[in-house]
mmCIF file of C-alpha atoms in Angstrom:
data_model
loop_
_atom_site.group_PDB
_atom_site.id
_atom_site.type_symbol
_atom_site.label_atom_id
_atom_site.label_comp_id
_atom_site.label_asym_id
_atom_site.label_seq_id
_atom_site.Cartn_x
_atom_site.Cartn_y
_atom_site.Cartn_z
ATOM 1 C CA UNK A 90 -10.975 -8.656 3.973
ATOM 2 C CA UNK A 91 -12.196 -7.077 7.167
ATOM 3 C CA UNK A 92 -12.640 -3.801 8.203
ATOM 4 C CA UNK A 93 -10.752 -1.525 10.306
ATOM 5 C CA UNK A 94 -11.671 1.871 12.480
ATOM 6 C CA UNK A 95 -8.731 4.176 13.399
ATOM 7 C CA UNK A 96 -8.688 7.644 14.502
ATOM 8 C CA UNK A 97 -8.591 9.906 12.094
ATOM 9 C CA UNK A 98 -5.445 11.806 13.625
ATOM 10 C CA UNK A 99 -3.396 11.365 16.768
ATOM 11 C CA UNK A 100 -0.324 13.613 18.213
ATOM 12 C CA UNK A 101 2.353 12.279 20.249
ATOM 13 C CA UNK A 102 5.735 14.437 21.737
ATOM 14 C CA UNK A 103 9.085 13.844 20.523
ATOM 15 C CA UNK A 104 10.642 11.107 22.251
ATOM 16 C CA UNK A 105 7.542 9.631 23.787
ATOM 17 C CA UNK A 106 5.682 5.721 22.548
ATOM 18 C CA UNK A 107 3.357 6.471 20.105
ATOM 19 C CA UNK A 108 0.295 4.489 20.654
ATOM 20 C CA UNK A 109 -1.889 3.510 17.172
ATOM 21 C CA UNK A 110 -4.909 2.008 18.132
ATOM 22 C CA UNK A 111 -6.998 -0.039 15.015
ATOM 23 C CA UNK A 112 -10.326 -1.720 15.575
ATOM 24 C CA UNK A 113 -11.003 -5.349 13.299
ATOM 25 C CA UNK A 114 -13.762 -6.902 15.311
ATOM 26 C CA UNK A 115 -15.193 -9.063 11.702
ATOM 27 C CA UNK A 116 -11.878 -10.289 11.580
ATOM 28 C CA UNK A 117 -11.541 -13.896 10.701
ATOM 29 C CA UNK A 118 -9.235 -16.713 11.822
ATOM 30 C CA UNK A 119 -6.977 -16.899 8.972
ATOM 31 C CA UNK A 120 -6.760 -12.538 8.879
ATOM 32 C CA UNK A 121 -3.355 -11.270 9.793
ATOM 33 C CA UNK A 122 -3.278 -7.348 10.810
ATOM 34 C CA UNK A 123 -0.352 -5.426 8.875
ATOM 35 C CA UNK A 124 0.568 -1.309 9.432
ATOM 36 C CA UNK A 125 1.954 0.158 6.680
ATOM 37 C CA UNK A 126 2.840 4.128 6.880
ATOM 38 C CA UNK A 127 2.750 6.770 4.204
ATOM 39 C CA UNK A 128 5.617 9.935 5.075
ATOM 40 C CA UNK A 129 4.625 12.937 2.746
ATOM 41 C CA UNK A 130 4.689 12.735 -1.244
ATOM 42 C CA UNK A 131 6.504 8.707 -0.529
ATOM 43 C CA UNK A 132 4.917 5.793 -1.151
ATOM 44 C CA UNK A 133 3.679 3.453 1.813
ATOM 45 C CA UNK A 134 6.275 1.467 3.786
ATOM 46 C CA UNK A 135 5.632 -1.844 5.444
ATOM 47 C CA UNK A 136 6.074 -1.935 9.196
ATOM 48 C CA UNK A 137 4.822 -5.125 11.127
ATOM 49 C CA UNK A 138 2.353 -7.555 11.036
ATOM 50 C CA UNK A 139 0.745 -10.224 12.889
ATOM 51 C CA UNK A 140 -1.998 -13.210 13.518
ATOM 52 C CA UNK A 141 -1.963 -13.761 16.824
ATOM 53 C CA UNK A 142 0.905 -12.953 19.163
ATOM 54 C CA UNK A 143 2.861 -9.637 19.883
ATOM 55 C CA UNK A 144 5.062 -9.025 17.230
ATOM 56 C CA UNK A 145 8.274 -6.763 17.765
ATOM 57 C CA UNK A 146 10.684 -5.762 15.055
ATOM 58 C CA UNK A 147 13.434 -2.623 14.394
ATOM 59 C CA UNK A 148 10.791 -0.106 14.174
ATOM 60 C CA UNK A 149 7.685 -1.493 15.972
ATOM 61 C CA UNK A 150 5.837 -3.262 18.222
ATOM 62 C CA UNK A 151 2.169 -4.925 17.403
ATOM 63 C CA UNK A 152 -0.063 -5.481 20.481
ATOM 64 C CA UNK A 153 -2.970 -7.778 19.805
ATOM 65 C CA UNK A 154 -6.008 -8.716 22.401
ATOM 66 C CA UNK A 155 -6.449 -11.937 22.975
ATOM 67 C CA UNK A 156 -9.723 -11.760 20.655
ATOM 68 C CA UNK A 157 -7.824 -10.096 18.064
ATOM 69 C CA UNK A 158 -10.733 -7.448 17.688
ATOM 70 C CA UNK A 159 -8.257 -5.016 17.850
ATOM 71 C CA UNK A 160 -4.749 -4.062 17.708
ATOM 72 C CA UNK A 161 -2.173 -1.346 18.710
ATOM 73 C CA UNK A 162 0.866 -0.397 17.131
ATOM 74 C CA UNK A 163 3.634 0.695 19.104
ATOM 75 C CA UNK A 164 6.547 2.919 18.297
ATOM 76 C CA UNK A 165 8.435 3.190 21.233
ATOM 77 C CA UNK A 166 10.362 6.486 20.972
ATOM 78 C CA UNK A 167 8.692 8.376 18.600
ATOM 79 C CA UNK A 168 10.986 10.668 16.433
ATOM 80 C CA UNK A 169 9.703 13.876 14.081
ATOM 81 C CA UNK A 170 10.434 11.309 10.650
ATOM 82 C CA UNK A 171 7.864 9.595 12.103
ATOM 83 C CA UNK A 172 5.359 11.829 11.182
ATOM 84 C CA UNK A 173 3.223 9.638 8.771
ATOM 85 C CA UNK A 174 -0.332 8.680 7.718
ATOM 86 C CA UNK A 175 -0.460 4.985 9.511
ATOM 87 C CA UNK A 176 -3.082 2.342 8.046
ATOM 88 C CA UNK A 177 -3.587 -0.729 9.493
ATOM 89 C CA UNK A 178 -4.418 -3.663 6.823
ATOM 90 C CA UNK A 179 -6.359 -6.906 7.583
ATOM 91 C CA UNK A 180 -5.667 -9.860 5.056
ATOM 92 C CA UNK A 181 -5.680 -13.501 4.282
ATOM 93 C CA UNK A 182 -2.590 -14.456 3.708
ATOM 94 C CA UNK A 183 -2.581 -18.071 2.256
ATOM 95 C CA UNK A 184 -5.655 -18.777 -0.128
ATOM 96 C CA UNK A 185 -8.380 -16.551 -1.468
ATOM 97 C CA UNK A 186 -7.708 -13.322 -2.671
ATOM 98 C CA UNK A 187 -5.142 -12.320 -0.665
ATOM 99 C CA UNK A 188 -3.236 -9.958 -3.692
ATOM 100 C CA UNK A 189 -4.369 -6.731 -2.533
ATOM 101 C CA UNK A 190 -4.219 -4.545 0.395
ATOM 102 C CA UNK A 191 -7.024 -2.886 1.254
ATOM 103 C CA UNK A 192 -5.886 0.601 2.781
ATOM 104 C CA UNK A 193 -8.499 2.549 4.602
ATOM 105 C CA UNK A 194 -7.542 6.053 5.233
ATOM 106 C CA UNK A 195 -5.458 5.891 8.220
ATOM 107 C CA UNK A 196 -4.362 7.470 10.788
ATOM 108 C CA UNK A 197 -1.920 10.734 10.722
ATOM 109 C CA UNK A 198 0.452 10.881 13.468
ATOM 110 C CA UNK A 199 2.116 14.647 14.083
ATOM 111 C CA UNK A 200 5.150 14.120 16.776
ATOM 112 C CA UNK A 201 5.114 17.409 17.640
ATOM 113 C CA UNK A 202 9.205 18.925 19.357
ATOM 114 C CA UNK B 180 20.041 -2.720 -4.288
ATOM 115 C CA UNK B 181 17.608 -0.159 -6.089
ATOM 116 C CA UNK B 182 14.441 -0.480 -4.904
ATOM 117 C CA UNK B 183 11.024 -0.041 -6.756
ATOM 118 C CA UNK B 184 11.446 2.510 -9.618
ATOM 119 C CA UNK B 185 8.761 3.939 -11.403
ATOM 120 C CA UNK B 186 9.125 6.769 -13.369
ATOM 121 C CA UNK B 187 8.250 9.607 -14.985
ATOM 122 C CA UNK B 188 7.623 11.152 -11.357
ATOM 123 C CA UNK B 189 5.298 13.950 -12.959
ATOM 124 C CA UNK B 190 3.372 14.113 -15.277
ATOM 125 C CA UNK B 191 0.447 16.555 -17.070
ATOM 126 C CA UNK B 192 -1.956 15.057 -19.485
ATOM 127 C CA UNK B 193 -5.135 16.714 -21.227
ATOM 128 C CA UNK B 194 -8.643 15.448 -20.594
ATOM 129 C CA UNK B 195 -8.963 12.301 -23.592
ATOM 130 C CA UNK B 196 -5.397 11.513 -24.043
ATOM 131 C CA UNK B 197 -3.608 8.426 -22.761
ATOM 132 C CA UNK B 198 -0.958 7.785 -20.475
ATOM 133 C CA UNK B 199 1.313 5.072 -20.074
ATOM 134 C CA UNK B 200 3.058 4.773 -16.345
ATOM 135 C CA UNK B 201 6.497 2.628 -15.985
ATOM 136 C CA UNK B 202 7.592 0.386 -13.068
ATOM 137 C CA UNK B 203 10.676 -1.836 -12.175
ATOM 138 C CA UNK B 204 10.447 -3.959 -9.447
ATOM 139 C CA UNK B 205 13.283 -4.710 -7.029
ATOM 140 C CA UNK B 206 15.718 -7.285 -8.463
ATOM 141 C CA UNK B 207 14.725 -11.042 -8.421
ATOM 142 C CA UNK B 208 10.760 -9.735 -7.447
ATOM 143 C CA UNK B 209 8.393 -11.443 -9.612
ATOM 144 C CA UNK B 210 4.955 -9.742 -8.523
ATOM 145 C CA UNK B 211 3.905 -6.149 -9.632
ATOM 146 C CA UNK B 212 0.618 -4.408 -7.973
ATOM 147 C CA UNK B 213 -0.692 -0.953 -9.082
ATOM 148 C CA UNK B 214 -2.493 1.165 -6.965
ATOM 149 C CA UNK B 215 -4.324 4.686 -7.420
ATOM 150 C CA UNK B 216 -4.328 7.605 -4.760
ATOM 151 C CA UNK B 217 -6.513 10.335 -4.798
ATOM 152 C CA UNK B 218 -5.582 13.219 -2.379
ATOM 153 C CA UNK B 219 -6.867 12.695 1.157
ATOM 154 C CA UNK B 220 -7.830 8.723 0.482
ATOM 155 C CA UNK B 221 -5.643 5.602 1.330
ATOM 156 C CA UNK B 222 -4.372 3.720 -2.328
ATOM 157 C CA UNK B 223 -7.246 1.942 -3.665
ATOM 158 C CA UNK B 224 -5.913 -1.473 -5.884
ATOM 159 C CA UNK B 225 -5.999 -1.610 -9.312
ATOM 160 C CA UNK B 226 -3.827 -4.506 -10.945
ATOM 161 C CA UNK B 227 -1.602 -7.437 -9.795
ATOM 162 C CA UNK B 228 0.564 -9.131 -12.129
ATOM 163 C CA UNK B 229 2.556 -12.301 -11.730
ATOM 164 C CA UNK B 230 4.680 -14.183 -13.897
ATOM 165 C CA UNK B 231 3.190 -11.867 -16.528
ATOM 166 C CA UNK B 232 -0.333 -12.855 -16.071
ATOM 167 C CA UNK B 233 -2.784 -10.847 -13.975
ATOM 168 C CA UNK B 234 -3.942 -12.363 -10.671
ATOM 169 C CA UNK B 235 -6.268 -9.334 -10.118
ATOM 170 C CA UNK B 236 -8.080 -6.889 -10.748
ATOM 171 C CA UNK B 237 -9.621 -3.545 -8.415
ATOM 172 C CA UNK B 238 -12.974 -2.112 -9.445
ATOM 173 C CA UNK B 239 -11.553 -0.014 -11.996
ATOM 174 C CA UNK B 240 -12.698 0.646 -15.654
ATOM 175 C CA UNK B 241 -11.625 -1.020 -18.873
ATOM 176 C CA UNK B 242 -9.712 2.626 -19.724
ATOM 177 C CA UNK B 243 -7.482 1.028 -17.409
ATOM 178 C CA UNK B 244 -5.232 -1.985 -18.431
ATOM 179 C CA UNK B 245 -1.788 -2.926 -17.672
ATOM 180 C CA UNK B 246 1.115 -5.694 -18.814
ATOM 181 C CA UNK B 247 4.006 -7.543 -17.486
ATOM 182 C CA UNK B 248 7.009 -7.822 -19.736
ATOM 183 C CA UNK B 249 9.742 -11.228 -19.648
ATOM 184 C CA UNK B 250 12.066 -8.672 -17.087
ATOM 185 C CA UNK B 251 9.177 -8.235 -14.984
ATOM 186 C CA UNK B 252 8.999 -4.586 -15.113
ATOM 187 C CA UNK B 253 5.323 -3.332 -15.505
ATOM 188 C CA UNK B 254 3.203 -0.415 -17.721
ATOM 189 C CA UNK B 255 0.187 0.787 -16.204
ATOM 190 C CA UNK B 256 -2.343 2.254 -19.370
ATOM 191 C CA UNK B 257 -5.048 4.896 -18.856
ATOM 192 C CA UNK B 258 -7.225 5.733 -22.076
ATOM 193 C CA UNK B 259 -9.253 8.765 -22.476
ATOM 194 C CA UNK B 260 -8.304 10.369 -19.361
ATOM 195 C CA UNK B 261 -10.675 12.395 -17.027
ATOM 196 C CA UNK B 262 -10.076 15.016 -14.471
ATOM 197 C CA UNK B 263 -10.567 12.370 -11.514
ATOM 198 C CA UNK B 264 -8.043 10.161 -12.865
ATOM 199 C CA UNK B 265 -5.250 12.639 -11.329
ATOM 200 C CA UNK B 266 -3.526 11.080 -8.598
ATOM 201 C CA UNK B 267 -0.838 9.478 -6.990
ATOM 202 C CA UNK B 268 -0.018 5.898 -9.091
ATOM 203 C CA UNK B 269 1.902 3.703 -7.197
ATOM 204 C CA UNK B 270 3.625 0.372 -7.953
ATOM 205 C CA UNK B 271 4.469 -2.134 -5.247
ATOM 206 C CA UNK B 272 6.465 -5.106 -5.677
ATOM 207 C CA UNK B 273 7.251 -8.945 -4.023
ATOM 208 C CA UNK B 274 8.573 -11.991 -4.753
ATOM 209 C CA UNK B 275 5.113 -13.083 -5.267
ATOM 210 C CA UNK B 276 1.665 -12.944 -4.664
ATOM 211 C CA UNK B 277 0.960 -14.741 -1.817
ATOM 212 C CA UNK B 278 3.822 -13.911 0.291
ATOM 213 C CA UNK B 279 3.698 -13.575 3.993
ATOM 214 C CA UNK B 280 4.667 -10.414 4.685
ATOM 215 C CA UNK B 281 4.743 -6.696 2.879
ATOM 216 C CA UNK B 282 5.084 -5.335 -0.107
ATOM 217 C CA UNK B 283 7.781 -2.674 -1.479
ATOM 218 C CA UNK B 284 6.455 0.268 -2.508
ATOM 219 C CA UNK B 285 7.550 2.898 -4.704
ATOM 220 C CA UNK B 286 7.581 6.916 -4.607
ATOM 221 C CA UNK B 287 4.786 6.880 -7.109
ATOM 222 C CA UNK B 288 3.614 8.712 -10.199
ATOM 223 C CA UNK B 289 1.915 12.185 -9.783
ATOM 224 C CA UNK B 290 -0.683 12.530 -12.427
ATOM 225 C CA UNK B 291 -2.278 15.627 -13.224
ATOM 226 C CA UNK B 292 -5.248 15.512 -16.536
ATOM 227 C CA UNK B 293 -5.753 19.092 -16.949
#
C-alpha cells in the first residue's frame, strides 16, 4: 500500500469546513484513498473513500486532484464531536493483499468554540 | 443492531502471563481483523480471519495467535506478555475481506502488563 503525509495537527473554529489535507503521490491505479477518524478512548470510524472522483456522503466530502497525488477531506461545518485523530488510508481494494489498513498516525483536528 | 463487541474493556496482566481478548462481530459479518495500538501511534494490523481461516497476518510474534469460532466471534491470544504489549486491542469487522468499503470497528480492549 502507499504512503501518506498529513499534518501532524490542524485547528479549525466551530462551525467553519474543516479542511484535511493527505499527500499519496506512490499511489497506484488500482489504490482507493479512505479517512477513517479515531474520537478519544473509541475505536476508528469509517468516513469516505474514493478512486477517482469527488466523493460526498452524510458526514464528508473527499476532494481528489486529478493526479490523485493527493487528497482533501472535507467536513463542511465542523462541530466540537468532531474533534478526532483523522488518518487517511490508501488500499487495493480487489486483489492482492488488500485485508489490512495501514493507519499512519494521522492527523488531530481540535474545533476549537 | 449491536455493533462490534469486544470485551473485557480493561484489563491488568503481569509481565509472563497470558491473555485472551474476546470479539463479536456485527450480525451476519463474516470477517474479523485485530489490530494493536500503542499510545500516540495509529493501529498497526495483526490478524484477519475469514470463514474461520486466517487471510493474514501483521509483523507480529508467534506469542501472538488468534481463532475464529463456527459463530464467527473471534479470541485474540498473547503468551508471555511484556510491558510493550500494553495497548489499545481493537477488533474490526465486515462482511468480508475484500469488501469495497470500511470496516466496523469496536471500542477496543485496554491492556495494561504491569
Amino acid at each position: 500500500d502507499a504512503k501518506t503525509t498529513q499534518p501532524p495537527s490542524m485547528d479549525c473554529a466551530e462551525g467553519r469546513a474543516a479542511n484535511l489535507p493527505c499527500n499519496h503521490s506512490t499511489i497506484s491505479g488500482n489504490e482507493y484513498v479512505y479517512w477513517y477518524r479515531q474520537i478519544h478512548s473509541q475505536g476508528p470510524q469509517y468516513i469516505i473513500h474514493g478512486l477517482k472522483n469527488n466523493e460526498t456522503n452524510e458526514m464528508a466530502s473527499l476532494i481528489i486532484t486529478e493526479d490523485r497525488k493527493s487528497s482533501t477531506l472535507i467536513l463542511p461545518h465542523a462541530t466540537l464531536r468532531d474533534t478526532a485523530v483523522y488518518y487517511c488510508i490508501v488500499r487495493v481494494v480487489s486483489g492482492g493483499s488488500n485485508y489490512k489498513l495501514t493507519f499512519g498516525k494521522g492527523t488531530l483536528l481540535t474545533v476549537n468554540p | 443492531d449491536a455493533g462490534v463487541t469486544q470485551s473485557p474493556t480493561h484489563l491488568i496482566k503481569t509481565r509472563g502471563q497470558h491473555v485472551t481478548l474476546r470479539c463479536s462481530p456485527i450480525s451476519g459479518h463474516k470477517s474479523v481483523s485485530w489490530y494493536q495500538q500503542v499510545l500516540g501511534q495509529g493501529p498497526q494490523f495483526i490478524f484477519q480471519y475469514y470463514e474461520k481461516e486466517e487471510r493474514g497476518r501483521g509483523n507480529f510474534p508467534d506469542r501472538f495467535s488468534a481463532r475464529q469460532f463456527p459463530n464467527y466471534s473471534s479470541e485474540l491470544n498473547v503468551n508471555a506478555l511484556l510491558l510493550g504489549d500494553s495497548a489499545l486491542y481493537l477488533c474490526a469487522s465486515s462482511l468480508a475481506p475484500l469488501q469495497n468499503y470500511g470496516y466496523t470497528f469496536g471500542s477496543g480492549t485496554r491492556l495494561t502488563v504491569v
